[in-house]
Coordinates of C-alpha atoms in Angstrom, one line a residue:
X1 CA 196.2 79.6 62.2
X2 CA 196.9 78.4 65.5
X3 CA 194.6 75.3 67.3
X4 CA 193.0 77.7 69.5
X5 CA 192.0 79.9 66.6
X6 CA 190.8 77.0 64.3
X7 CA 188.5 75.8 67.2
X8 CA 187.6 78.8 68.1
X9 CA 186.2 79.9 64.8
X10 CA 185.0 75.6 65.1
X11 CA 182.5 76.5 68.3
X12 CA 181.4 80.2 66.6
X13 CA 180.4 78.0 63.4
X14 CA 179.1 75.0 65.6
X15 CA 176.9 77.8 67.6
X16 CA 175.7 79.1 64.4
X17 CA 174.3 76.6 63.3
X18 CA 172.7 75.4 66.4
X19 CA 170.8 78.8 66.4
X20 CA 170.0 78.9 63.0
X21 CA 168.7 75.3 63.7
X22 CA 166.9 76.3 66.5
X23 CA 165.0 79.3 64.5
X24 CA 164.2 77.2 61.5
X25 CA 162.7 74.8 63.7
X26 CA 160.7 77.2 65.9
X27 CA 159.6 78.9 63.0
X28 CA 158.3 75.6 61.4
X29 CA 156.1 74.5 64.7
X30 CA 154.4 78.0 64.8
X31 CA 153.7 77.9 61.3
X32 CA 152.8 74.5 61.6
X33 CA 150.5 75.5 64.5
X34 CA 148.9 78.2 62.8
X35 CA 148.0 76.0 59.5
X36 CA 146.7 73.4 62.1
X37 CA 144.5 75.9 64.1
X38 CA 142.9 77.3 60.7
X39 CA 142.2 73.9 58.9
X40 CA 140.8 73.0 62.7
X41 CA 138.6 75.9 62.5
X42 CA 137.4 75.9 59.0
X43 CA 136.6 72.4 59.3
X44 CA 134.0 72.9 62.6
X45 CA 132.8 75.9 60.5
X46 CA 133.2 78.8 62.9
X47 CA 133.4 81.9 60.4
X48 CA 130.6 83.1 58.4
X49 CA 130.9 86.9 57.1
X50 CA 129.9 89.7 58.6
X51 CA 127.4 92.2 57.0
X52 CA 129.3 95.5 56.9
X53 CA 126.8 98.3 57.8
X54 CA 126.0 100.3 55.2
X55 CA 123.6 103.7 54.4
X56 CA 121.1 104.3 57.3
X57 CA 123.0 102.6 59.6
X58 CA 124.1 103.8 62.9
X59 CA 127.4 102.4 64.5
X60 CA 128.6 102.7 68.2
X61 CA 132.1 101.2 68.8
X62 CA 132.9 100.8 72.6
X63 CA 136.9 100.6 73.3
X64 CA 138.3 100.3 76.9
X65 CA 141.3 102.5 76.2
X66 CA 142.5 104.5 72.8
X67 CA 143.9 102.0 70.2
X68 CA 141.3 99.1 71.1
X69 CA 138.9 100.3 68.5
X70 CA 141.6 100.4 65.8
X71 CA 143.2 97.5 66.7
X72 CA 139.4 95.6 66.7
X73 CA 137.8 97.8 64.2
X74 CA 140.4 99.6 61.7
X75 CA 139.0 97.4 58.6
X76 CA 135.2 97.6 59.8
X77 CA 135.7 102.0 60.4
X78 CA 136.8 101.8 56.8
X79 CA 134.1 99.9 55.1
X80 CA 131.2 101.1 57.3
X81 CA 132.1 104.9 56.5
X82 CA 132.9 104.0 52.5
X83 CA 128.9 102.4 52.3
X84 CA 127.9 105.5 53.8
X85 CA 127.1 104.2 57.5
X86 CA 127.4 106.8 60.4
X87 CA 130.5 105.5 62.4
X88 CA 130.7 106.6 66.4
X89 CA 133.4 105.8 68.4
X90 CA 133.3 105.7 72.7
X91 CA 136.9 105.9 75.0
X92 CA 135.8 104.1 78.0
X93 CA 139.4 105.7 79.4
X94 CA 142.2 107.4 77.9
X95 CA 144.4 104.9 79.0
X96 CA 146.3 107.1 81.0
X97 CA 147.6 104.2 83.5
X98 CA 150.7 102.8 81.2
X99 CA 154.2 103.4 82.9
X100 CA 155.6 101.8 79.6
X101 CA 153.9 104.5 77.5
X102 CA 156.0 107.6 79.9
X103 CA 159.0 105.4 79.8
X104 CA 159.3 105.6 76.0
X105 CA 158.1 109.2 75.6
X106 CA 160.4 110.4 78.1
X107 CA 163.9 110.6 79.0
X108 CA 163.2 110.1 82.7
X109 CA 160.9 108.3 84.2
X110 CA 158.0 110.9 85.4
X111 CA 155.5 108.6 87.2
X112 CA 153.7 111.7 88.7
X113 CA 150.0 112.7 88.5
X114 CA 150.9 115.1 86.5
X115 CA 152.3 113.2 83.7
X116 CA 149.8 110.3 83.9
X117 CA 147.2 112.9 82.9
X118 CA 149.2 114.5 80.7
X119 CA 149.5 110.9 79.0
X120 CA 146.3 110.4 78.3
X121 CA 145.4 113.9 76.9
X122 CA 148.5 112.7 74.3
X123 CA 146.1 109.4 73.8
X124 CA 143.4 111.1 73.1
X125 CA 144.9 113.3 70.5
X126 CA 145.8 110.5 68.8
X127 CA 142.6 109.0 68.8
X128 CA 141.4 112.3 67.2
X129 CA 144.4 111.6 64.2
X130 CA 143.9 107.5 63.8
X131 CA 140.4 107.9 63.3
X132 CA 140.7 111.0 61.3
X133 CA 142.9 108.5 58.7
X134 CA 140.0 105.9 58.9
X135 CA 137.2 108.5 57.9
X136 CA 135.8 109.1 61.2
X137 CA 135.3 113.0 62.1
X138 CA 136.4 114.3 65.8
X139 CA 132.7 115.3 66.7
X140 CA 131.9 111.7 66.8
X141 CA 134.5 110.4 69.3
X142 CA 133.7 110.3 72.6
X143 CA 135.6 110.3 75.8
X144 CA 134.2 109.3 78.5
X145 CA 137.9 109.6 80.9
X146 CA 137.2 107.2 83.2
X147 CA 140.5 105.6 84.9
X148 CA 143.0 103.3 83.1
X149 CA 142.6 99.8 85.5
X150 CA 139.7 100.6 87.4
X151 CA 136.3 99.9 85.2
X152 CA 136.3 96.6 86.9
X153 CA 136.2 98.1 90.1
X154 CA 134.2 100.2 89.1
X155 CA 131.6 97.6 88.3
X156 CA 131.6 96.2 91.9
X157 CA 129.5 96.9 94.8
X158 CA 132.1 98.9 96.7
X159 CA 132.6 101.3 94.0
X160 CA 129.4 101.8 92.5
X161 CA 127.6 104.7 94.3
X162 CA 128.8 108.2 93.6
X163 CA 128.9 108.4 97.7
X164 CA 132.3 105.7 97.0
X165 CA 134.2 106.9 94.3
X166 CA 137.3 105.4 93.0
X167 CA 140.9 107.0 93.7
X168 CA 143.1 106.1 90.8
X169 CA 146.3 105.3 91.7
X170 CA 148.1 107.0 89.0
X171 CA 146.3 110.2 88.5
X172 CA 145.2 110.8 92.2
X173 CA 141.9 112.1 91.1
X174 CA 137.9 110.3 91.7
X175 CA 136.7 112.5 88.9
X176 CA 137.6 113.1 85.6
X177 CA 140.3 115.6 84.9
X178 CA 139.9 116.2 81.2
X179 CA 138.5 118.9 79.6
X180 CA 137.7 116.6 76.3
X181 CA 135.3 114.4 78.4
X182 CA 131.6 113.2 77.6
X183 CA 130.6 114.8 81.3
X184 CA 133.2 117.1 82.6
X185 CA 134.0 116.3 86.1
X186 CA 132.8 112.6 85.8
X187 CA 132.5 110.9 89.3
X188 CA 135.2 107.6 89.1
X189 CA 131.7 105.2 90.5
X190 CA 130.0 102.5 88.5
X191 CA 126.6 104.9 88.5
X192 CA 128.2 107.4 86.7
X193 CA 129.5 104.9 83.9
X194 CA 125.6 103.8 83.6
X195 CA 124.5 106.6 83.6
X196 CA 127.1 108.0 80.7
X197 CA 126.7 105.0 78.4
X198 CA 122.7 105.2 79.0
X199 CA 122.9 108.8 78.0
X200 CA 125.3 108.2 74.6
X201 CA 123.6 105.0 73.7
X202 CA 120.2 107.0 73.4
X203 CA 122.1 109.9 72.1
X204 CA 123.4 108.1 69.0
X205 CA 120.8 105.2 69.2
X206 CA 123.3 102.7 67.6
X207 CA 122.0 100.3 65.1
X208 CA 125.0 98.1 65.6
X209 CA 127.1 98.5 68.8
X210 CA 130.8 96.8 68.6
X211 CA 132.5 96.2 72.4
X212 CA 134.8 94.1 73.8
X213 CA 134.6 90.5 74.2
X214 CA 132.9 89.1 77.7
X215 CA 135.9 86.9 77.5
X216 CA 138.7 89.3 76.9
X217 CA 141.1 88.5 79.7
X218 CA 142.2 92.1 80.4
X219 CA 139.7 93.4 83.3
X220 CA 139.1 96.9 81.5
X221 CA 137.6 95.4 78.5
X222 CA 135.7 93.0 80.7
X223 CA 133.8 95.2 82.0
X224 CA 133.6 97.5 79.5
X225 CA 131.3 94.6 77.8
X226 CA 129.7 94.3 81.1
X227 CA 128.6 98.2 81.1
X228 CA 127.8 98.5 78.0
X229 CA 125.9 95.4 77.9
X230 CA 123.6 96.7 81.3
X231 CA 123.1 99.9 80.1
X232 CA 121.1 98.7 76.9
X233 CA 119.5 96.3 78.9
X234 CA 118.1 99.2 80.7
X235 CA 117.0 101.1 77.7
X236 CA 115.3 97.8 76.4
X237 CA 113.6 97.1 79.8
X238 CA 112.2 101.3 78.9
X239 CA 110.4 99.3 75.7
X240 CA 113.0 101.0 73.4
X241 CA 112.2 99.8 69.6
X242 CA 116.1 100.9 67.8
X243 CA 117.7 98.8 70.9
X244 CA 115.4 96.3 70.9
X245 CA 116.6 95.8 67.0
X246 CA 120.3 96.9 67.9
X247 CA 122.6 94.1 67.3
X248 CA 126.0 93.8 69.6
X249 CA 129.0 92.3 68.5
X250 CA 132.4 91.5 70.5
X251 CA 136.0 92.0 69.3
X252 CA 138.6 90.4 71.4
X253 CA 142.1 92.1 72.3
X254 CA 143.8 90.2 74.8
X255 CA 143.9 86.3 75.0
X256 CA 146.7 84.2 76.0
X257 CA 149.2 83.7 73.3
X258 CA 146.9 85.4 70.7
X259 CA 146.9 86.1 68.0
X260 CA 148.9 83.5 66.3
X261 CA 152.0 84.9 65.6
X262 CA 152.4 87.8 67.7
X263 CA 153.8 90.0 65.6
X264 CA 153.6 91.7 61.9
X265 CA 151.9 89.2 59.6
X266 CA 149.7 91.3 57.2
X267 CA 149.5 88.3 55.0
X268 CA 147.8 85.9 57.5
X269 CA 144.4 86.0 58.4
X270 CA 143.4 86.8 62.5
X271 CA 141.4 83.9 63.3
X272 CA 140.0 83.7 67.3
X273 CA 141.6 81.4 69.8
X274 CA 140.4 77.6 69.5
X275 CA 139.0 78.1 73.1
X276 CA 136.7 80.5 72.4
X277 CA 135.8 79.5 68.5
X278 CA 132.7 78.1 69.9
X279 CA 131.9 79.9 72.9
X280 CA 129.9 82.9 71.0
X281 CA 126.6 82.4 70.9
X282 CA 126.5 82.5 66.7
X283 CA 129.4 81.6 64.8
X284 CA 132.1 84.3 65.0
X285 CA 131.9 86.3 61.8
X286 CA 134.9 87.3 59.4
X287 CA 135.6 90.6 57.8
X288 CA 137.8 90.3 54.5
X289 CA 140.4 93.4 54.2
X290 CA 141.8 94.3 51.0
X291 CA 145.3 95.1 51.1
X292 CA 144.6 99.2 50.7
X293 CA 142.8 99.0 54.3
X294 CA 145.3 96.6 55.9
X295 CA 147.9 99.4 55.4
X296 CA 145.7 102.0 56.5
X297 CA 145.0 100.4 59.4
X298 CA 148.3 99.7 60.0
X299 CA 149.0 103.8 59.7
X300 CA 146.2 104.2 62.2
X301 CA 147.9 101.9 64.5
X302 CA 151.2 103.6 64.3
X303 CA 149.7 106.7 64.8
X304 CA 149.5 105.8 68.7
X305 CA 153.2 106.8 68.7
X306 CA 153.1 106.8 72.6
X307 CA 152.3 103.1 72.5
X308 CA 155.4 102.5 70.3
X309 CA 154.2 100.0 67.9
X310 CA 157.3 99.1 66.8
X311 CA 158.0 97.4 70.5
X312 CA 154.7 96.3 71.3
X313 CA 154.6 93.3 68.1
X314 CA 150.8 93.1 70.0
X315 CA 149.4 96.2 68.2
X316 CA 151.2 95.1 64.5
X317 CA 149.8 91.9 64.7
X318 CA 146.0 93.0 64.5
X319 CA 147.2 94.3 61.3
X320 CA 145.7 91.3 59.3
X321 CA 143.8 90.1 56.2
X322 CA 140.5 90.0 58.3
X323 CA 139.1 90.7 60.9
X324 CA 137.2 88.4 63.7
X325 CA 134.0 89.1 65.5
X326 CA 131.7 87.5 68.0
X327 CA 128.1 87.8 67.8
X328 CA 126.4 88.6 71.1
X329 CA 123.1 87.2 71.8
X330 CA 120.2 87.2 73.9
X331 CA 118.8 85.4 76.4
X332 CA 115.1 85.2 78.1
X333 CA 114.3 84.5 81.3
X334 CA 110.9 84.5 82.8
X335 CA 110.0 84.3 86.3
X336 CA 109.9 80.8 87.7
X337 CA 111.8 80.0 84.4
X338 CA 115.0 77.6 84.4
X339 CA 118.1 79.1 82.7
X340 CA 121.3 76.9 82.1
X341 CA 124.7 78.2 81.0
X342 CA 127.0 76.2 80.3
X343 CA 130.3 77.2 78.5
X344 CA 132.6 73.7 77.9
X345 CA 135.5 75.6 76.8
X346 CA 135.5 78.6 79.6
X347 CA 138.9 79.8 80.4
X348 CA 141.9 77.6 79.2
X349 CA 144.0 80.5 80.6
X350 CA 146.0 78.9 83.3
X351 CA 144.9 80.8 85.8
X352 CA 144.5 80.0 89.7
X353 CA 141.0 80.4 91.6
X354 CA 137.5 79.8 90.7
X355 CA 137.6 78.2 87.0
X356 CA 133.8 78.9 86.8
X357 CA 132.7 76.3 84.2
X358 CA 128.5 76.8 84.6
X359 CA 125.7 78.2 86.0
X360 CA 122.4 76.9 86.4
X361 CA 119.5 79.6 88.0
X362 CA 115.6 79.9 88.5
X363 CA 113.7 82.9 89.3
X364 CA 111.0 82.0 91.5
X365 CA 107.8 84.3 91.0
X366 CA 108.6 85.7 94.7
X367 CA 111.8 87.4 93.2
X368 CA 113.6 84.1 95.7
X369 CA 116.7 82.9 93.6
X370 CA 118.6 79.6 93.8
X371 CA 121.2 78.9 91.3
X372 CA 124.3 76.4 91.0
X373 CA 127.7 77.1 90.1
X374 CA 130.5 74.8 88.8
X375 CA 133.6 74.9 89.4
X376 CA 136.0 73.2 87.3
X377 CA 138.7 72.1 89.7
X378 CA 136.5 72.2 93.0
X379 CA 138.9 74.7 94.9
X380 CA 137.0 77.4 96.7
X381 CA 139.5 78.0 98.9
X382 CA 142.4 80.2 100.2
X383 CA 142.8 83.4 97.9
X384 CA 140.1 82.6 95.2
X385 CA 136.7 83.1 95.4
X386 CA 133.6 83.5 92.9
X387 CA 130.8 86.4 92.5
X388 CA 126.9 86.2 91.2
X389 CA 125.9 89.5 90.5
X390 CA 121.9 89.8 89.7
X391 CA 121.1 92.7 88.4
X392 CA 117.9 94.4 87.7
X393 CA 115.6 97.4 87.9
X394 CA 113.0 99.1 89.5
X395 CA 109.8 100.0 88.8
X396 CA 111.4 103.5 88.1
X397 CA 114.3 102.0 85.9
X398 CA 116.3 102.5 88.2
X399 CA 119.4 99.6 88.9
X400 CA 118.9 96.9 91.7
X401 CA 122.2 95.1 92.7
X402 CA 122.7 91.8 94.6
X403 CA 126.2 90.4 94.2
X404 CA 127.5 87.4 96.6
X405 CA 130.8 86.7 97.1
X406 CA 131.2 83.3 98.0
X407 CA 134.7 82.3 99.6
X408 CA 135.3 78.9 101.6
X409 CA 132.3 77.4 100.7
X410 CA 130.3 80.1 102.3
X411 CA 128.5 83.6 101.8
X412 CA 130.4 85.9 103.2
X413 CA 129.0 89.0 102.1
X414 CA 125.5 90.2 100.4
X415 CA 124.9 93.3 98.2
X416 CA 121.5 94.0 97.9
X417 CA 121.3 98.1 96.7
X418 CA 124.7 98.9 95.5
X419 CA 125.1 100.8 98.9
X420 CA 126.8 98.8 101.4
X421 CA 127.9 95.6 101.8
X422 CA 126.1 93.4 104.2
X423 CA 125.5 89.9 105.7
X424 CA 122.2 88.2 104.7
X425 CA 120.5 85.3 105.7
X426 CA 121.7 83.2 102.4
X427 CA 122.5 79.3 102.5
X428 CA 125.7 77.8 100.7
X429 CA 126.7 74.7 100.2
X430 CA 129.1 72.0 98.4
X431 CA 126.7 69.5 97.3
X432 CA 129.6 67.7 95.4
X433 CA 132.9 68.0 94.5
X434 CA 133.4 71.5 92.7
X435 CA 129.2 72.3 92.4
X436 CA 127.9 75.4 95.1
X437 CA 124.2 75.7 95.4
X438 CA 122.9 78.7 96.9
X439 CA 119.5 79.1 98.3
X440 CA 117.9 82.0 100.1
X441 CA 119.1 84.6 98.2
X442 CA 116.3 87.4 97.4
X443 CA 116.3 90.1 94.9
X444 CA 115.5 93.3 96.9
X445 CA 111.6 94.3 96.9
X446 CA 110.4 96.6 93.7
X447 CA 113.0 94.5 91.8
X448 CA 111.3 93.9 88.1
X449 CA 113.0 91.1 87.2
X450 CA 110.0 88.9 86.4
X451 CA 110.7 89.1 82.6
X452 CA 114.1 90.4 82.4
X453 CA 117.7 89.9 84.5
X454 CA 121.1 90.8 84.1
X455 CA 123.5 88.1 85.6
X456 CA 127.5 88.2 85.4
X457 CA 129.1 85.3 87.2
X458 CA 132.9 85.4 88.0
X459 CA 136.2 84.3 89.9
X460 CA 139.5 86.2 90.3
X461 CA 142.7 85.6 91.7
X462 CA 144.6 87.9 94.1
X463 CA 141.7 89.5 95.8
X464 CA 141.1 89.4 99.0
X465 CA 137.8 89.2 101.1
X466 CA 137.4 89.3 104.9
X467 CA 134.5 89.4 107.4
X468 CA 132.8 92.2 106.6
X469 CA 134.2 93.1 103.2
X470 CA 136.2 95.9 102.6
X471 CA 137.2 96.9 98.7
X472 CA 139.3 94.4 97.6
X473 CA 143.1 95.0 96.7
X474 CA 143.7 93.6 93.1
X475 CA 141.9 92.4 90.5
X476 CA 143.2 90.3 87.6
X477 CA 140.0 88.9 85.4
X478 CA 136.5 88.5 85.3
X479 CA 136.0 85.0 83.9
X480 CA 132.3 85.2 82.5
X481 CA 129.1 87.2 80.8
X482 CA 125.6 86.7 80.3
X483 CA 122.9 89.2 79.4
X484 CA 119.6 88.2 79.3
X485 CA 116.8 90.0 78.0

């Protein structure tokens, strides 16, 4: 052996090591992580266990796009439909918006309208088949086909009235263009999505409703908690009894670096991010899986074959010993009332803009509204900016919008109907470092918001507003939810 080959094979050894090293090493500070985060969370006494719904029940479970509901409700599916409950399912879209999805089903790469919709028709017919494998039948899953990436828009002001719709950028289309679709022909606006969620939820009349987290970082699942959450508000403010009694729970998807590891670990239990452990209302509750339903869960999630599980390590690691979810509460507020929110641990997500940490508002009996918003790092500045929606009803039932975007330390625009976007006589101001009080600001007249009020408060990152308003460009996440009732 020559010197050159002796130190060559010297470094390939030395190298090997050094990675082997490394991995061991990595491996032990995640595991060490993960063993941390759980005693951390057992200790404060987070997870209590969730009362699986049994005979006579009724449940509605809300996913953004097709594989949310497996991935956040495989285990639950099972159980429910074994103790004899009536299990629903709802596609907010049919996630026909993922370039990935037509880069691994096809050779080329055929971003066209054409194939986008011809994606999500494939999602959807694997809904049908995962769901089929968990005991759910096809005639209770529901598409609703509105677009991949837009339900956030959707949500806004500038998309809400069917005389706006939304243009997806993928599939070209403001309406629906699938025949399997809750109402064919949908309108992409926000008042269709009430009024489709209205109609299913008193449809079905859910005993227990499961939806995405108000935190979930991804902006479809945001506001798919949003919608959902509005449109039941509506039915309660009708004097419903079954949604007065209906209890909500939240299921969270995407969070930054979660879940701990990202990848295959049927052995380990999903436990929710230590930022959010006590940001529910109740404690979030636990679902034990035996090992039977983690691997048919795991065969549901590989069903969505044009998600590619096997490259996405995201979808395999929801394959767990549990699962985690979030009870959603209530809140009252009565006219001339005095609500503080506060939320301590809002948004460790490393994100630039409006870090809304709190809200404080009163409802005067003349429907005037003053409220405070904190910011956690003061910056109202440049890009970012924050939104109060108040949302309510008419004497009709009908919804009343007034969202204010606030950019600069001033108002710059005022919706008041949903209709158009206007300047109103409403006062801002810093009155320290990182805390906005707004005064002024009136709920349109007929509003019925004495006794109940739906507020979302949030902050985002690459929009962009100008004077007046047009839609804004991008979105990235909403930051916050409250429903009160």
């Amino acid at each position: 052996m020559t010197k050159r080959t002796a130190q060559g094979s010297y470094h390939a050894k030395l190298l090997a090591a050094i990675t082997l090293a490394l991995v061991l090493v990595a491996g032990y500070l995640r595991i060490s992580a993960y063993r941390a985060w759980r005693r951390e969370l057992s200790k404060a006494g987070f997870e209590s266990t969730l009362d699986v719904p049994g005979h006579g029940r009724r449940v509605l479970i809300f996913a953004p796009h097709p594989d949310d509901e497996v991935l956040g409700c495989g285990g639950l599916i099972q159980q429910a439909v074994r103790e004899g409950a009536k299990v629903f399912v709802a596609l907010m879209t049919n996630g026909d918006a993922s370039e990935l999805a037509l880069i691994f089903g096809e050779k080329d790469l055929p971003l066209t309208p054409k194939a986008f919709i011809k994606l999500g028709k494939d999602r959807q017919r694997e809904t049908l088949q995962a769901l089929a494998k968990l005991g759910v039948p096809s005639d209770h899953v529901y598409f609703l086909g509105f677009p991949n990436n837009g339900l956030l828009k959707l949500w806004r002001p500038e998309y809400w009235s069917y005389a706006t719709p939304y243009l997806s950028p993928q599939t070209k289309m403001m309406t629906s263009p699938y025949e399997l679709s809750f109402t064919p022909h949908a309108p992409y606006c926000g008042q269709q999505v009430l009024s489709d969620l209205t109609a299913l939820l008193q449809q079905i009349r859910p005993t227990d409703i499961f939806l995405a987290h108000p935190q979930d970082i991804h902006p479809d699942h945001w506001a798919t908690c949003a919608f959902v959450c509005y449109a039941l508000q509506g039915i309660r403010a009708h004097g419903a009894a079954w949604a007065q009694q209906a209890r909500v729970y939240a299921y969270l998807i995407h969070w930054p670096h979660w879940p701990v590891p990202r990848s295959l670990a049927p052995r380990l239990q999903l436990l929710p991010p230590t930022a959010l452990a006590a940001a529910a209302d109740g404690k979030w509750l636990k679902l034990d899986l035996e090992p039977d339903e983690v691997k048919a869960k795991l065969r549901a999630i590989h069903t969505y074959r044009s998600q590619e599980p096997g490259f996405d390590r995201l979808l395999l690691a929801f394959a767990r010993t549990n699962e985690t979810f979030a009870r959603l509460g209530e809140r009252t507020l009565g006219a001339g009332g005095l609500l503080a929110w506060q939320d301590e641990v809002n948004r460790k997500r490393k994100l630039k803009g409006a870090d809304i940490q709190g809200v404080t508002l009163r409802l005067n009996t003349d429907l005037s509204v003053e409220a405070q918003i904190q910011c956690a790092d003061g910056r109202l500045a440049g890009k970012s900016y924050l939104c109060l929606d108040l949302r309510t009803w008419d004497r009709r039932g009908r919804p009343l919008i007034t969202s204010v975007f606030i950019t600069g330390g001033a108002a710059r625009a005022v919706c008041t109907d949903g209709q158009q976007l206007q300047k109103l006589p409403v006062n801002v101001r810093q009155i320290e470092a990182g805390r906005w009080r707004i005064e002024g600001l009136r709920l349109p007249a007929g509003s019925q918001a004495r006794s109940r009020l739906f507020i979302t408060c949030w902050g985002s990152v690459q929009d962009r507003l100008t004077d007046p308003a047009p839609p804004p460009s991008e979105s990235v996440a909403l930051d916050q939810l409250m429903n009160s009732d």
